PDB file of C-alpha atoms in Angstrom:
ATOM      1  CA  MET A 614       0.459   0.256   0.017  1.00 41.00           C
ATOM      2  CA  GLY A 615       1.618   3.152  -0.527  1.00 48.00           C
ATOM      3  CA  GLY A 616       0.647   6.509  -2.503  1.00 51.00           C
ATOM      4  CA  TRP A 617      -3.111   7.835  -1.018  1.00 50.00           C
ATOM      5  CA  TRP A 618      -3.656   5.240   2.010  1.00 50.00           C
ATOM      6  CA  SER A 619       0.874   5.930   3.300  1.00 53.00           C
ATOM      7  CA  GLY A 620       0.612   9.515   2.225  1.00 54.00           C
ATOM      8  CA  LEU A 621       4.092   9.015   0.460  1.00 55.00           C
ATOM      9  CA  SER A 622       4.676   8.614  -3.282  1.00 59.00           C
ATOM     10  CA  LEU A 623       4.937   5.149  -4.738  1.00 57.00           C
ATOM     11  CA  MET A 624       8.015   2.998  -4.057  1.00 61.00           C
ATOM     12  CA  LYS A 625      10.156   2.845  -6.398  1.00 69.00           C
ATOM     13  CA  TYR A 626      13.559   1.047  -6.386  1.00 74.00           C
ATOM     14  CA  ASN A 627      16.660   3.876  -5.866  1.00 83.00           C
ATOM     15  CA  GLU A 628      18.878   3.383  -8.211  1.00 88.00           C
ATOM     16  CA  ARG A 629      20.951   5.560  -6.535  1.00 92.00           C
ATOM     17  CA  PHE A 630      21.476   3.995  -2.902  1.00 92.00           C
ATOM     18  CA  MET A 631      24.011   1.785  -3.200  1.00 94.00           C
ATOM     19  CA  PRO A 632      26.304   4.577  -4.619  1.00 95.00           C
ATOM     20  CA  ASP A 633      24.976   7.916  -2.833  1.00 95.00           C
ATOM     21  CA  VAL A 634      26.253   4.610   0.227  1.00 96.00           C
ATOM     22  CA  VAL A 635      29.810   2.949  -0.830  1.00 95.00           C
ATOM     23  CA  ALA A 636      30.450   6.919  -0.887  1.00 96.00           C
ATOM     24  CA  LYS A 637      29.596   8.372   1.641  1.00 96.00           C
ATOM     25  CA  VAL A 638      30.295   5.205   4.326  1.00 97.00           C
ATOM     26  CA  PRO A 639      32.759   3.706   4.619  1.00 97.00           C
ATOM     27  CA  LYS A 640      32.535   0.111   5.335  1.00 96.00           C
ATOM     28  CA  ASN A 641      34.158  -0.819   8.555  1.00 96.00           C
ATOM     29  CA  ALA A 642      31.701   0.786   9.678  1.00 97.00           C
ATOM     30  CA  ASN A 643      28.699   0.357  12.003  1.00 96.00           C
ATOM     31  CA  ILE A 644      24.674   1.451  10.362  1.00 96.00           C
ATOM     32  CA  ILE A 645      21.607   0.605  11.526  1.00 91.00           C
ATOM     33  CA  VAL A 646      18.468   0.726   8.946  1.00 92.00           C
ATOM     34  CA  ALA A 647      15.447   0.704  10.037  1.00 88.00           C
ATOM     35  CA  CYS A 648      12.296   1.400   7.992  1.00 84.00           C
ATOM     36  CA  GLN A 649       8.466   0.833   9.418  1.00 80.00           C
ATOM     37  CA  LYS A 650       7.350  -2.305   8.888  1.00 81.00           C
ATOM     38  CA  GLY A 651      11.459  -3.752   8.563  1.00 85.00           C
ATOM     39  CA  LEU A 652      10.578  -5.383   4.630  1.00 84.00           C
ATOM     40  CA  ARG A 653      12.366  -2.284   2.835  1.00 85.00           C
ATOM     41  CA  SER A 654      14.807  -2.324   5.298  1.00 89.00           C
ATOM     42  CA  LEU A 655      15.488  -5.598   5.540  1.00 91.00           C
ATOM     43  CA  ALA A 656      16.107  -5.671   1.253  1.00 89.00           C
ATOM     44  CA  ALA A 657      18.460  -2.720   1.917  1.00 93.00           C
ATOM     45  CA  CYS A 658      20.878  -5.053   4.289  1.00 94.00           C
ATOM     46  CA  GLU A 659      21.224  -8.123   0.868  1.00 94.00           C
ATOM     47  CA  LEU A 660      22.173  -4.765  -1.028  1.00 94.00           C
ATOM     48  CA  LEU A 661      24.611  -3.656   1.904  1.00 96.00           C
ATOM     49  CA  TYR A 662      25.903  -6.967   2.595  1.00 96.00           C
ATOM     50  CA  LYS A 663      26.624  -7.915  -0.883  1.00 95.00           C
ATOM     51  CA  ALA A 664      28.920  -4.863  -1.144  1.00 95.00           C
ATOM     52  CA  GLY A 665      31.115  -5.842   1.534  1.00 96.00           C
ATOM     53  CA  TYR A 666      29.603  -4.145   4.162  1.00 97.00           C
ATOM     54  CA  ARG A 667      30.114  -6.875   7.272  1.00 96.00           C
ATOM     55  CA  ASN A 668      28.541  -4.312  10.453  1.00 97.00           C
ATOM     56  CA  LEU A 669      25.065  -4.198   9.855  1.00 97.00           C
ATOM     57  CA  PHE A 670      22.187  -3.350  12.182  1.00 94.00           C
ATOM     58  CA  TRP A 671      18.300  -3.800  11.686  1.00 91.00           C
ATOM     59  CA  LEU A 672      15.204  -3.931  13.025  1.00 87.00           C
ATOM     60  CA  ASN A 673      13.123  -6.809  13.153  1.00 88.00           C
ATOM     61  CA  GLY A 674       9.771  -5.734  12.638  1.00 85.00           C
ATOM     62  CA  GLY A 675      10.772  -1.489  11.794  1.00 85.00           C
ATOM     63  CA  LEU A 676       9.969   1.024  13.544  1.00 83.00           C
ATOM     64  CA  ASP A 677       6.669  -0.760  14.774  1.00 80.00           C
ATOM     65  CA  SER A 678       8.156  -2.889  17.179  1.00 83.00           C
ATOM     66  CA  VAL A 679      10.515  -0.706  18.199  1.00 82.00           C
ATOM     67  CA  GLU A 680       9.127   0.454  22.719  1.00 82.00           C
ATOM     68  CA  GLU A 681      10.318   3.606  23.039  1.00 80.00           C
ATOM     69  CA  VAL A 682      12.575   3.426  26.005  1.00 83.00           C
ATOM     70  CA  ASP A 683      14.598   1.530  23.525  1.00 83.00           C
ATOM     71  CA  LEU A 684      16.610   4.088  21.505  1.00 81.00           C
ATOM     72  CA  GLU A 685      16.939   7.663  21.825  1.00 84.00           C
ATOM     73  CA  ARG A 686      15.542   9.560  19.862  1.00 83.00           C
ATOM     74  CA  GLU A 687      15.202  13.320  18.700  1.00 84.00           C
ATOM     75  CA  GLY A 688      12.428  15.261  18.855  1.00 81.00           C
ATOM     76  CA  PRO A 689       8.555  14.801  20.711  1.00 79.00           C
ATOM     77  CA  GLN A 690       7.440  11.696  17.657  1.00 76.00           C
ATOM     78  CA  PRO A 691       7.024   8.117  18.229  1.00 78.00           C
ATOM     79  CA  PHE A 692       8.733   6.037  17.009  1.00 78.00           C
ATOM     80  CA  LYS A 693       5.599   3.559  16.050  1.00 76.00           C
ATOM     81  CA  PHE A 694       4.555   6.987  14.234  1.00 72.00           C
ATOM     82  CA  ALA A 695       7.778   7.791  11.697  1.00 71.00           C
ATOM     83  CA  GLY A 696       6.583   6.113   9.283  1.00 66.00           C
ATOM     84  CA  ILE A 697       2.739   6.521   8.819  1.00 68.00           C
ATOM     85  CA  GLY A 698       0.742   9.211   6.272  1.00 66.00           C
ATOM     86  CA  GLY A 699      -1.661   9.545   4.483  1.00 67.00           C
ATOM     87  CA  VAL A 700      -5.446   8.167   4.831  1.00 70.00           C
ATOM     88  CA  SER A 701      -4.534   5.530   7.325  1.00 69.00           C
ATOM     89  CA  GLU A 702      -2.964   7.871   9.571  1.00 71.00           C
ATOM     90  CA  PHE A 703      -5.730  10.342   9.196  1.00 74.00           C
ATOM     91  CA  LEU A 704      -8.814   7.682  10.036  1.00 75.00           C
ATOM     92  CA  GLY A 705      -6.230   5.920  12.532  1.00 75.00           C
ATOM     93  CA  TRP A 706      -6.201   2.381  10.236  1.00 70.00           C
ATOM     94  CA  THR A 707      -2.316   1.536  11.194  1.00 73.00           C
ATOM     95  CA  ASP A 708      -1.370  -0.890  13.920  1.00 72.00           C
ATOM     96  CA  ALA A 709       0.394   1.639  16.606  1.00 72.00           C
ATOM     97  CA  GLN A 710      -2.602   3.857  16.414  1.00 76.00           C
ATOM     98  CA  ARG A 711      -5.210   1.676  17.516  1.00 77.00           C
ATOM     99  CA  ALA A 712      -2.917   0.624  20.228  1.00 78.00           C
ATOM    100  CA  ALA A 713      -2.946   3.950  21.169  1.00 78.00           C
ATOM    101  CA  ALA A 714      -6.118   4.216  21.150  1.00 80.00           C
ATOM    102  CA  ALA A 715      -6.380   0.881  23.219  1.00 82.00           C
ATOM    103  CA  LYS A 716      -4.463   3.304  25.633  1.00 84.00           C
ATOM    104  CA  LYS A 717      -6.694   6.497  25.249  1.00 84.00           C
ATOM    105  CA  GLY A 718     -10.115   5.653  25.484  1.00 81.00           C
ATOM    106  CA  LEU A 719     -13.446   6.456  24.564  1.00 86.00           C
ATOM    107  CA  GLY A 720     -12.453   9.801  22.773  1.00 85.00           C
ATOM    108  CA  TYR A 721      -9.803   9.663  20.796  1.00 81.00           C
ATOM    109  CA  ARG A 722     -11.479   6.800  19.000  1.00 82.00           C
ATOM    110  CA  ALA A 723     -14.424   8.649  19.030  1.00 87.00           C
ATOM    111  CA  MET A 724     -13.002  11.947  17.233  1.00 85.00           C
ATOM    112  CA  LEU A 725     -11.350   8.549  15.016  1.00 83.00           C
ATOM    113  CA  PHE A 726     -14.907   7.036  13.996  1.00 87.00           C
ATOM    114  CA  GLY A 727     -16.047  11.466  13.441  1.00 90.00           C
ATOM    115  CA  ARG A 728     -12.754  10.534  10.649  1.00 87.00           C
ATOM    116  CA  LEU A 729     -14.493   8.338   9.395  1.00 88.00           C
ATOM    117  CA  VAL A 730     -17.768   8.828   8.748  1.00 91.00           C
ATOM    118  CA  ALA A 731     -16.177  12.568   7.165  1.00 90.00           C
ATOM    119  CA  VAL A 732     -14.633  10.692   4.846  1.00 87.00           C
ATOM    120  CA  VAL A 733     -17.291   8.109   3.874  1.00 89.00           C
ATOM    121  CA  VAL A 734     -19.818  11.408   3.805  1.00 92.00           C
ATOM    122  CA  LEU A 735     -17.974  13.460   1.021  1.00 91.00           C
ATOM    123  CA  VAL A 736     -17.072  10.061  -0.441  1.00 88.00           C
ATOM    124  CA  ASP A 737     -20.316   9.629  -0.744  1.00 91.00           C
ATOM    125  CA  SER A 738     -21.077  13.412  -1.785  1.00 92.00           C
ATOM    126  CA  MET A 739     -18.681  13.408  -4.179  1.00 92.00           C
ATOM    127  CA  ILE A 740     -20.389  10.145  -6.595  1.00 92.00           C
ATOM    128  CA  LEU A 741     -23.847  12.150  -5.841  1.00 91.00           C
ATOM    129  CA  GLY A 742     -22.209  15.089  -7.308  1.00 91.00           C
ATOM    130  CA  VAL A 743     -21.082  13.382 -10.219  1.00 91.00           C
ATOM    131  CA  GLN A 744     -24.285  11.360 -11.436  1.00 91.00           C
ATOM    132  CA  GLN A 745     -25.592  14.511 -10.841  1.00 90.00           C
ATOM    133  CA  LEU A 746     -23.239  16.363 -13.454  1.00 91.00           C
ATOM    134  CA  TYR A 747     -23.961  13.387 -15.776  1.00 88.00           C
ATOM    135  CA  GLN A 748     -27.976  13.439 -15.636  1.00 88.00           C
ATOM    136  CA  HIS A 749     -27.104  17.041 -15.827  1.00 87.00           C
ATOM    137  CA  MET A 750     -25.568  17.179 -19.308  1.00 89.00           C
ATOM    138  CA  HIS A 751     -27.381  14.155 -20.711  1.00 85.00           C
ATOM    139  CA  GLU A 752     -30.065  17.071 -20.305  1.00 86.00           C
ATOM    140  CA  VAL A 753     -28.481  20.217 -22.462  1.00 83.00           C
ATOM    141  CA  GLN A 754     -28.007  17.092 -24.698  1.00 76.00           C
TER     142      GLN A 754
END
């Protein structure tokens, strides 16, 4: 799921990944590789290993699996929310947001439900508008 759902552009292979790493990172450096779920970072570790990097550290399960006490961070954004965006974030449908909603209680869940209702009403209004426009165009002809 990319693009509209996650708020990120659709995934594409970064042709500059290995050339940029080789140019900037020595082969004996310790490298921590992470992404939100752990799949893209595992693929990156494989590329790095094939290129001769041996001091690789991968977050199994990605940032979603990290507890705040596990790593130091800068800024207020919790690790579990670091890579989410788009419609899934707005509706609170990520694993991390569902866990947070369970802790925050009914008010937070009501807000997320309200957002879902708003999206459904908006989409329904758009469909109705297109139907009305289509009908009007046929009447004009």
